[in-house]
Short mmCIF file of N, CA and C in Angstrom, two decimals:
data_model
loop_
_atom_site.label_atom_id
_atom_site.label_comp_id
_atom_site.label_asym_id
_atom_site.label_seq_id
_atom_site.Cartn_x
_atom_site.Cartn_y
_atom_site.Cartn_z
N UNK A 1 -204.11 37.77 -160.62
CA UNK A 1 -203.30 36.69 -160.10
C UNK A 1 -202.42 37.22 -158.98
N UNK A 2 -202.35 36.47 -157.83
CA UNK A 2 -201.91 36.86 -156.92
C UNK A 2 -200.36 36.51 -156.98
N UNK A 3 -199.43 37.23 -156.79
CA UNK A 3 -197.71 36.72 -156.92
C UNK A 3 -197.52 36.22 -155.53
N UNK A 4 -196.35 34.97 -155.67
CA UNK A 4 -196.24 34.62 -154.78
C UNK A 4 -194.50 34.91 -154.05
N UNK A 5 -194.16 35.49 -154.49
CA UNK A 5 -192.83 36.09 -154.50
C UNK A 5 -192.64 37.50 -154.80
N UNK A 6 -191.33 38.21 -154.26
CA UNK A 6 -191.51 39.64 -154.00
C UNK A 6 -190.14 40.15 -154.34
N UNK A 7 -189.35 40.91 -155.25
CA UNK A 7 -188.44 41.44 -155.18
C UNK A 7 -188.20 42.46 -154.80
N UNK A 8 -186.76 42.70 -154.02
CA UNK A 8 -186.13 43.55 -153.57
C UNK A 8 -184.98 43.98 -154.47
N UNK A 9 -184.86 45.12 -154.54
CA UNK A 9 -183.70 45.95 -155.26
C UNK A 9 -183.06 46.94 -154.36
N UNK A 10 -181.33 46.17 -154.58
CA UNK A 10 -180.98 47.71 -154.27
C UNK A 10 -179.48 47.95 -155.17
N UNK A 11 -180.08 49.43 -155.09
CA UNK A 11 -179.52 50.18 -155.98
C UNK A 11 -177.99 50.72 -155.69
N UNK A 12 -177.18 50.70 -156.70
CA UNK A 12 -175.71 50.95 -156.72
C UNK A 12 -174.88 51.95 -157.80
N UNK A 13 -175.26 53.38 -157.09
CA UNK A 13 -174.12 54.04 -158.41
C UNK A 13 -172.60 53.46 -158.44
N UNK A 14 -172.03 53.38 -159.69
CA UNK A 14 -171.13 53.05 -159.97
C UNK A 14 -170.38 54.32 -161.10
N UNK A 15 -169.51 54.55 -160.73
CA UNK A 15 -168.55 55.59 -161.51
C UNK A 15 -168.13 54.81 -162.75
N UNK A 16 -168.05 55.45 -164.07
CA UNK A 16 -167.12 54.94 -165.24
C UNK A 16 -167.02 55.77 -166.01
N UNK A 17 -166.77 55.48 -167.15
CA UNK A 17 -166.43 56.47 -168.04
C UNK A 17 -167.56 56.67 -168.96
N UNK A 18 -168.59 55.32 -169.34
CA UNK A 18 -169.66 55.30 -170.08
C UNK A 18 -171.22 56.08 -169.65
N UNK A 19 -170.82 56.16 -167.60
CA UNK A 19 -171.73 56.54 -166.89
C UNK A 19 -173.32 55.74 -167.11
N UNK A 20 -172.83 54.58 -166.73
CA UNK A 20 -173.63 53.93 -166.36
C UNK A 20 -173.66 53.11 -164.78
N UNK A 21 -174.85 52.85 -164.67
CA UNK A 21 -174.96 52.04 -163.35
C UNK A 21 -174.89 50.34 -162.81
N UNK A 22 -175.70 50.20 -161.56
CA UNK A 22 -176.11 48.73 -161.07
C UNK A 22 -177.19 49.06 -160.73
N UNK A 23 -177.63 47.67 -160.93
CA UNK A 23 -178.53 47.19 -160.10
C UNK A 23 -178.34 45.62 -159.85
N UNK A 24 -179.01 45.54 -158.33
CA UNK A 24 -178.44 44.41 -157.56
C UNK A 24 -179.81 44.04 -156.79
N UNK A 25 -179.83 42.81 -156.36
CA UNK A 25 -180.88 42.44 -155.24
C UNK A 25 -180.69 41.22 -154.85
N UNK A 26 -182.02 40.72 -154.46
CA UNK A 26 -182.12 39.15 -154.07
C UNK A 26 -183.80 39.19 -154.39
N UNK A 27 -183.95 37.79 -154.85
CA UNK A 27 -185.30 37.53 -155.17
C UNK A 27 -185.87 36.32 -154.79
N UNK A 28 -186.69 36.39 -153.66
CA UNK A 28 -187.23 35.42 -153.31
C UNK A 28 -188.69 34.70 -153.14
N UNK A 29 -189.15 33.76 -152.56
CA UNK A 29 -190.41 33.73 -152.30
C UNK A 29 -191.01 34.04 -151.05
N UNK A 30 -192.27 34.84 -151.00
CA UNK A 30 -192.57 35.44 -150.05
C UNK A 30 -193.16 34.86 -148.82
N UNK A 31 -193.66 33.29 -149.72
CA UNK A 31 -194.16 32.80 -148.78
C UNK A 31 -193.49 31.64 -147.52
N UNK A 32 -191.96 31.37 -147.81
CA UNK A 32 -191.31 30.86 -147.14
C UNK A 32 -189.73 31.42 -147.04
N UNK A 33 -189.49 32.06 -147.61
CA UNK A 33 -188.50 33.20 -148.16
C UNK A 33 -187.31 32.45 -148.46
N UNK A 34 -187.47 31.31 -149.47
CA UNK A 34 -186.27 30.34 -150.53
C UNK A 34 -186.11 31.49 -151.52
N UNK A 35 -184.76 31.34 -151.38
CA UNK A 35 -184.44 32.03 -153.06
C UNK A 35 -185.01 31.58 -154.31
N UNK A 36 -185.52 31.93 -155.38
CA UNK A 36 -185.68 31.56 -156.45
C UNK A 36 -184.99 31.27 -157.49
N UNK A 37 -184.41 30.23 -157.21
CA UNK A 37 -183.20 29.85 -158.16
C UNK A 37 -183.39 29.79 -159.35
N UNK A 38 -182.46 30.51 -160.62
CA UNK A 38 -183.27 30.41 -161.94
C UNK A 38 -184.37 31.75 -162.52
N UNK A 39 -185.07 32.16 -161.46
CA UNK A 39 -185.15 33.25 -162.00
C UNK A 39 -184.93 34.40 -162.87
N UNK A 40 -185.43 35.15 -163.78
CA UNK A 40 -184.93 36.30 -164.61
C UNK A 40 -185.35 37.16 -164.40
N UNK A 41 -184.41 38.44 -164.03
CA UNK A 41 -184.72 39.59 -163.90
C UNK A 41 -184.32 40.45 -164.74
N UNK A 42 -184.94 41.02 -165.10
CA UNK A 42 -185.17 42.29 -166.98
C UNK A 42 -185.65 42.99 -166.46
N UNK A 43 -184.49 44.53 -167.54
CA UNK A 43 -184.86 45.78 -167.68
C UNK A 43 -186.33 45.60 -168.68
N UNK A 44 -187.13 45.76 -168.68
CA UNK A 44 -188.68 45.92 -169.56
C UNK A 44 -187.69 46.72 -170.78
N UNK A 45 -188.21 46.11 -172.01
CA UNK A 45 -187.67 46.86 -173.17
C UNK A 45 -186.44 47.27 -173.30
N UNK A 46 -185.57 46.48 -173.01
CA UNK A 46 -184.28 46.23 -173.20
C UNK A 46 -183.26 45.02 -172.98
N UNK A 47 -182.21 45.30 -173.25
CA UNK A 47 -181.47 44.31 -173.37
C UNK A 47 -181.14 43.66 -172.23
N UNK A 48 -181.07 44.73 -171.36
CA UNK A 48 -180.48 44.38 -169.94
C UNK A 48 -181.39 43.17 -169.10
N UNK A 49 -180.43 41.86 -168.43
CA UNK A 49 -181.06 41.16 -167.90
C UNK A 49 -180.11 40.32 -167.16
N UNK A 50 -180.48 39.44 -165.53
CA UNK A 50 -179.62 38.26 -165.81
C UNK A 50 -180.32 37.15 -164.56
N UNK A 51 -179.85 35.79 -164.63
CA UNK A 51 -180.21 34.93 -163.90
C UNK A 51 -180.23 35.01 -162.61
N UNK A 52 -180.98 34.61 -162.16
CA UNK A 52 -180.95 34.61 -160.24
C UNK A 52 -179.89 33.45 -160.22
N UNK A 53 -179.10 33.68 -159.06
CA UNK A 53 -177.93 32.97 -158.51
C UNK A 53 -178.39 31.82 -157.59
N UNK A 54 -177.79 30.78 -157.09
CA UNK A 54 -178.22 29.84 -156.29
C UNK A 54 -178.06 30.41 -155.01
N UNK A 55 -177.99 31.82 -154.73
CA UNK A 55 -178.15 32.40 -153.89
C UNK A 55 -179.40 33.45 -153.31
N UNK A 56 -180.06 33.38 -154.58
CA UNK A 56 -181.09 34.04 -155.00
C UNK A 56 -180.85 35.80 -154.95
N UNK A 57 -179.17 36.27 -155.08
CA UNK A 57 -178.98 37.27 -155.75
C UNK A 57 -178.74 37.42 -157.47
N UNK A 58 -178.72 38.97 -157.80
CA UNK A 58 -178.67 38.63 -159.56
C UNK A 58 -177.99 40.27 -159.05
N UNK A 59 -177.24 40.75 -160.36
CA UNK A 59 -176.55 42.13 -160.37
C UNK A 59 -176.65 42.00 -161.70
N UNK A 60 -177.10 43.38 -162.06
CA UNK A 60 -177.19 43.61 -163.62
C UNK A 60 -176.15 45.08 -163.80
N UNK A 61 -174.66 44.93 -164.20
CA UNK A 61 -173.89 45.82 -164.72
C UNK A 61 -174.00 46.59 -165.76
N UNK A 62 -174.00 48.08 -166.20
CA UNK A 62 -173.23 48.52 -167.19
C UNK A 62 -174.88 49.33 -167.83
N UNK A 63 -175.84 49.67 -167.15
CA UNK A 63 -177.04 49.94 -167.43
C UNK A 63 -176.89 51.57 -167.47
N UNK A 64 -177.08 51.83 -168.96
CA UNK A 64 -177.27 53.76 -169.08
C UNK A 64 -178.16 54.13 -168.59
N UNK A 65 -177.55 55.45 -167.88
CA UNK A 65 -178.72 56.29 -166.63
C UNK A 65 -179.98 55.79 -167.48
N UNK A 66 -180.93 56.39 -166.68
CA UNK A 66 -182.10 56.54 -166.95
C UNK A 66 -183.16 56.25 -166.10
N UNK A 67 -184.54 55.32 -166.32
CA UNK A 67 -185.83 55.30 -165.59
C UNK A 67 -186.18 53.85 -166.76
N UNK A 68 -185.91 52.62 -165.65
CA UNK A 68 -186.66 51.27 -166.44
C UNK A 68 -187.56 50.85 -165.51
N UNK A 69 -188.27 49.92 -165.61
CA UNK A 69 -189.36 48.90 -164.90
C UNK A 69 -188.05 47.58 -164.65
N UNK A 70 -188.64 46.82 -163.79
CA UNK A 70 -187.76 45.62 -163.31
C UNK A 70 -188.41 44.95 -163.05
N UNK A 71 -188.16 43.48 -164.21
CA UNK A 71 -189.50 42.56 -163.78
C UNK A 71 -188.62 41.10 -163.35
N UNK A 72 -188.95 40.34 -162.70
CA UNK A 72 -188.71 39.19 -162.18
C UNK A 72 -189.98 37.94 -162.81
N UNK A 73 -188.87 36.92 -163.78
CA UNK A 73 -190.07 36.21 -164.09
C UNK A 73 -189.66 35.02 -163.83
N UNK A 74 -191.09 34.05 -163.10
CA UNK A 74 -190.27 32.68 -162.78
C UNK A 74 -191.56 32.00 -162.80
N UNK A 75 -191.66 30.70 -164.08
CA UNK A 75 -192.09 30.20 -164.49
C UNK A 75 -193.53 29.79 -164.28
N UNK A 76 -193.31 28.81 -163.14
CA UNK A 76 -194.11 28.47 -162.02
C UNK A 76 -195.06 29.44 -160.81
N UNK A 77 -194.24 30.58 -161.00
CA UNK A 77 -194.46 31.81 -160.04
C UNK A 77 -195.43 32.98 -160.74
N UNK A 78 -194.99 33.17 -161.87
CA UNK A 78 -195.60 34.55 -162.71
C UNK A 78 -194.19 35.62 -162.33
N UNK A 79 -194.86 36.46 -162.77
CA UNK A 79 -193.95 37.74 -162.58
C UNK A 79 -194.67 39.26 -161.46
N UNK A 80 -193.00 39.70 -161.37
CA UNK A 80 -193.34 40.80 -160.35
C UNK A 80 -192.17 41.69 -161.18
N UNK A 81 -193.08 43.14 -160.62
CA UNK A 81 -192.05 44.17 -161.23
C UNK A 81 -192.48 45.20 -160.34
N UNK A 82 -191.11 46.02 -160.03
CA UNK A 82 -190.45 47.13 -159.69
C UNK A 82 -190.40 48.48 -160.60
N UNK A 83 -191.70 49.08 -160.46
CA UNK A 83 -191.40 50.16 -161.23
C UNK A 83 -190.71 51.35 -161.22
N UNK A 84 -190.34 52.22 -161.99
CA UNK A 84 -189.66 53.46 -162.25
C UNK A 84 -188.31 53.17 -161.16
N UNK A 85 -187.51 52.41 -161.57
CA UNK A 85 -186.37 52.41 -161.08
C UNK A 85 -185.22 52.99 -161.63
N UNK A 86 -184.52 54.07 -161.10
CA UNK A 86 -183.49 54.95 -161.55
C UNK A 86 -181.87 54.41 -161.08
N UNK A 87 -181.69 54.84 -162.76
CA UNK A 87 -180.39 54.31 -162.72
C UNK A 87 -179.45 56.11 -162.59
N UNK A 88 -178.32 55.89 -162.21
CA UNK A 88 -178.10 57.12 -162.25
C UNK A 88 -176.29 57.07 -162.46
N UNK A 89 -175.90 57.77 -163.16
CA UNK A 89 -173.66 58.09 -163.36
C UNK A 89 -173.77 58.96 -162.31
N UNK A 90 -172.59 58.49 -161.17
CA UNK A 90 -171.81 59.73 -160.41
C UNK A 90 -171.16 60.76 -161.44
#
């Protein structure tokens, strides 16, 4: 199945005490480039997740270092994912 939309990530160390990170983007469609309003974007196998904005940005706070997948799922659309994305503590 061909996706018809494409996410972009970008990435944000963030200092704390728990040493965890961001992640941030915008998610849109590729073929006229509207935001996808409503959208969900998830860490794969975890908790971490949150709604696309009527801006078609989303920021997911408070994510322990590591190495997740990032999938974008929207209904009508299917899904797209971003693999081996690193989270990282200053």
């Amino acid at each position: 199945m061909k996706l018809l939309f494409s996410v972009i990530a970008f990435f944000t160390l963030v200092e704390s005490y728990c040493q965890t990170g961001t992640i941030s983007g915008h998610v849109y469609d590729r073929n006229d480039n509207t935001a996808l309003v409503g959208c969900t974007v998830q860490l794969l196998d975890s908790r971490y997740g949150e709604m696309v904005g009527s801006d078609g940005n989303y920021k997911i706070d408070r994510i322990p270092h590591g190495t997740y997948d990032l999938v974008a799922y929207f209904l009508s659309k299917g899904d797209s994912t971003v693999t081996q994305v690193q989270v990282s503590a200053r």
